[in-house]
Every structure is written in structure tokens, then in C-alpha cells.
Amino acid sequence: MSRYALAFVNINMLGPASSLCLLFKTWTALSARASMGTYISSQTVKKVIEINPYLLGTMAGGAADCQFWLRNLGMQCRLYELKNGHRITVKAASKLLANTLFGYKGMGLSMGTMIAGWDVGGPGLYYVDSDAQRTKGQIFSVGSGSLYAYGILDDGYNFDMEVEDAIELGQRSIYHATYRDAVSGGTVSVYHVTKDGWKKVRGADVGDLHYKYYPDADQHPTYGASPL
């Protein structure tokens, strides 16, 4: 059975971010809102960096930091491939990034990224941040909206769930995170990754998801709630 990563990501260009990854089957999903402090600067930020056809990096934290260092990682991975004659593993790619960031530890970088991919050993998922912490795992959550997404994910997560069910769970999790957290949201992009590589399969605006899940206002859990 193919297994991979699910990642929900929201970034702030000059502030804290929200990101979540969990390992199961074969896909990655990301939200697309960026902010500068309390200002929502973009609803369409591309938060996945295609490192190579089998490897993806997600962004959370400072957009410039994430984009620069993930693209730098892409160059390092290509050089590795040219030097060694084979594609880099997910484990080695995440280690390269952690080693690079270690040299800039304490210098003000803001990154919380997931390196997810497929190699000769199968799927891999690693969390790497600007303090050079590197952790392999099945579930990661970082940032302002991640706790809200956790509530939905923990309730609906099943490692062996079908891809369509996983997509639905991911979209619903992001939607609820955006409802509670002002700087999470935008669009939800879904990447499907297999042994043949990654492919973007879906993109949905969280506003459309709201009307999908709650077509009538009185269906929402907070409808009619007293402010006192």
C-alpha cells in the first residue's frame, strides 16, 4: 500500500504561521493565505516548493526565508544527483536543509518546513525548522491555526483511509482552522504523491468550502451561540 504525507500550511510573511503534516497514504494539501502582522497580504501564495519531481517542501514562517532556502535545497539536491548518479532520499534532503540552517541558527530566520517525498525506500516525512531541529514523524502541527486543524484531524484520521477521504479531511481541517484563525486560509491546494512523483490534483477556496459544509447558517456549530 502506498503511503505518504498530508500537509496543511499557512504562512505569514512577517509573523507566526500555521502548518500541519501527517503521514498516511499519498498526498499533500496546503492553504494559501499570507499575512504581514495583522494585514492579510495575499490569498494566493504558493506554499509548496517543488524540490524535484519526487520531493516537496512546504512553507510556514517567513515567506522569503522559506522560499530562498527551499530553492537552495533544490540546487543541493540536483548537485547530489549529478555527483552520485542517483536521486537523493527524503532523509538525506531533510538533513541537508537542517545542516544548512544550523549555520544560520540565532540569526533571525523564521522557518517551519516539512520535507515530504518518495524515494527508493518509500515515503518520507520530516519537519525542519530555523533552529535546525529535524524530526521524522507522522504528524506535525506548527503555527497559529494548527491547533484548530488538529481537532478535526485527530477525530477523522485513519492511516489507511482512501485518498478521497483524506482530501476531504484535509479540506475540512483547513476550513475550520481558517474559521477560528484570521491568518489561516485562502485556497486549499492538494498534491497527490506516489512512486511516480507528485501531481497537483485540487484547489478550493475556503469560502467555497464554507458553503459546501454549511449551506445554511443554522447548520454551523456556532449558530445562535450567546456571546456571554
Coordinates of C-alpha atoms in Angstrom, one line a residue, residues 73-186:
L73 CA 17.9 22.9 -1.1
G74 CA 16.7 22.1 -4.6
M75 CA 20.1 23.1 -6.0
Q76 CA 21.9 21.0 -3.4
C77 CA 19.7 18.0 -4.3
R78 CA 20.4 18.4 -8.0
L79 CA 24.2 18.6 -7.3
Y80 CA 23.9 15.5 -5.2
E81 CA 22.2 13.7 -8.1
L82 CA 24.8 14.8 -10.6
K83 CA 27.7 13.8 -8.2
N84 CA 26.3 10.4 -7.1
G85 CA 24.3 9.3 -10.1
H86 CA 21.0 8.7 -8.3
R87 CA 18.2 10.7 -6.8
I88 CA 18.6 11.9 -3.2
T89 CA 16.5 10.3 -0.5
V90 CA 13.9 12.3 1.6
K91 CA 16.0 11.6 4.7
A92 CA 19.2 13.0 3.1
A93 CA 17.4 16.0 1.7
S94 CA 16.0 17.0 5.1
K95 CA 19.4 16.5 6.6
L96 CA 21.0 18.8 4.0
L97 CA 18.4 21.5 4.9
A98 CA 19.0 21.1 8.6
N99 CA 22.7 21.3 8.2
T100 CA 22.4 24.5 6.1
L101 CA 20.1 26.2 8.6
F102 CA 22.3 25.2 11.5
G103 CA 24.9 27.6 10.1
Y104 CA 22.4 30.5 10.5
K105 CA 20.9 29.5 13.8
G106 CA 20.2 32.5 16.0
M107 CA 20.4 34.9 13.1
G108 CA 16.7 35.7 12.8
L109 CA 15.5 33.2 10.3
S110 CA 11.8 32.1 10.6
M111 CA 11.1 28.7 9.1
G112 CA 9.0 25.7 9.9
T113 CA 9.0 23.4 6.9
M114 CA 8.0 19.9 6.0
I115 CA 10.1 17.9 3.6
A116 CA 7.9 15.2 2.1
G117 CA 8.7 12.9 -0.7
W118 CA 9.1 9.4 -2.2
D119 CA 12.4 7.6 -2.7
V120 CA 13.7 4.1 -3.1
G121 CA 12.8 3.3 0.5
G122 CA 9.2 4.5 0.1
P123 CA 7.6 7.6 1.5
G124 CA 9.2 10.0 4.0
L125 CA 8.1 13.0 6.0
Y126 CA 10.4 15.3 8.1
Y127 CA 10.0 18.5 9.9
V128 CA 12.8 21.0 9.8
D129 CA 12.9 24.5 11.4
S130 CA 15.1 27.5 11.5
D131 CA 16.7 26.3 14.8
A132 CA 18.0 23.3 12.7
Q133 CA 15.7 20.9 14.5
R134 CA 14.9 17.9 12.3
T135 CA 12.3 15.3 13.2
K136 CA 10.9 12.3 11.3
G137 CA 7.2 11.6 12.1
Q138 CA 3.7 11.0 11.0
I139 CA 2.0 14.2 12.4
F140 CA 3.4 17.7 12.7
S141 CA 1.5 20.9 13.6
V142 CA 3.0 24.3 13.8
G143 CA 1.6 27.8 14.0
S144 CA -1.5 29.9 14.8
G145 CA -4.1 27.8 13.1
S146 CA -2.7 24.3 13.6
L147 CA -4.4 23.6 16.9
Y148 CA -7.8 24.1 15.3
A149 CA -6.9 21.8 12.4
Y150 CA -5.7 19.2 15.0
G151 CA -9.2 18.9 16.4
I152 CA -10.6 17.8 13.1
L153 CA -7.7 15.7 12.1
D154 CA -7.5 13.7 15.3
D155 CA -11.1 12.9 15.0
G156 CA -11.1 11.8 11.4
Y157 CA -7.6 10.5 10.8
N158 CA -7.1 6.9 9.7
F159 CA -3.8 5.8 8.3
D160 CA -5.5 3.5 5.8
M161 CA -8.1 6.0 4.6
E162 CA -8.8 6.3 0.9
V163 CA -7.3 9.3 -0.9
E164 CA -10.7 11.0 -1.5
D165 CA -11.5 10.7 2.2
A166 CA -8.1 12.1 3.1
I167 CA -8.6 15.1 0.7
E168 CA -12.0 15.7 2.4
L169 CA -10.5 15.5 5.8
G170 CA -7.7 17.9 4.9
Q171 CA -10.0 20.4 3.3
R172 CA -12.4 20.3 6.3
S173 CA -9.4 20.7 8.7
I174 CA -8.1 23.8 6.9
Y175 CA -11.6 25.3 6.7
H176 CA -12.1 25.0 10.5
A177 CA -8.6 26.5 11.1
T178 CA -9.5 29.4 8.9
Y179 CA -12.8 30.0 10.7
R180 CA -11.1 30.3 14.0
D181 CA -7.7 31.8 12.9
A182 CA -7.8 35.0 10.9
V183 CA -4.4 34.5 9.3
S184 CA -5.1 31.0 8.0
G185 CA -7.0 30.4 4.8
G186 CA -7.1 31.4 1.2

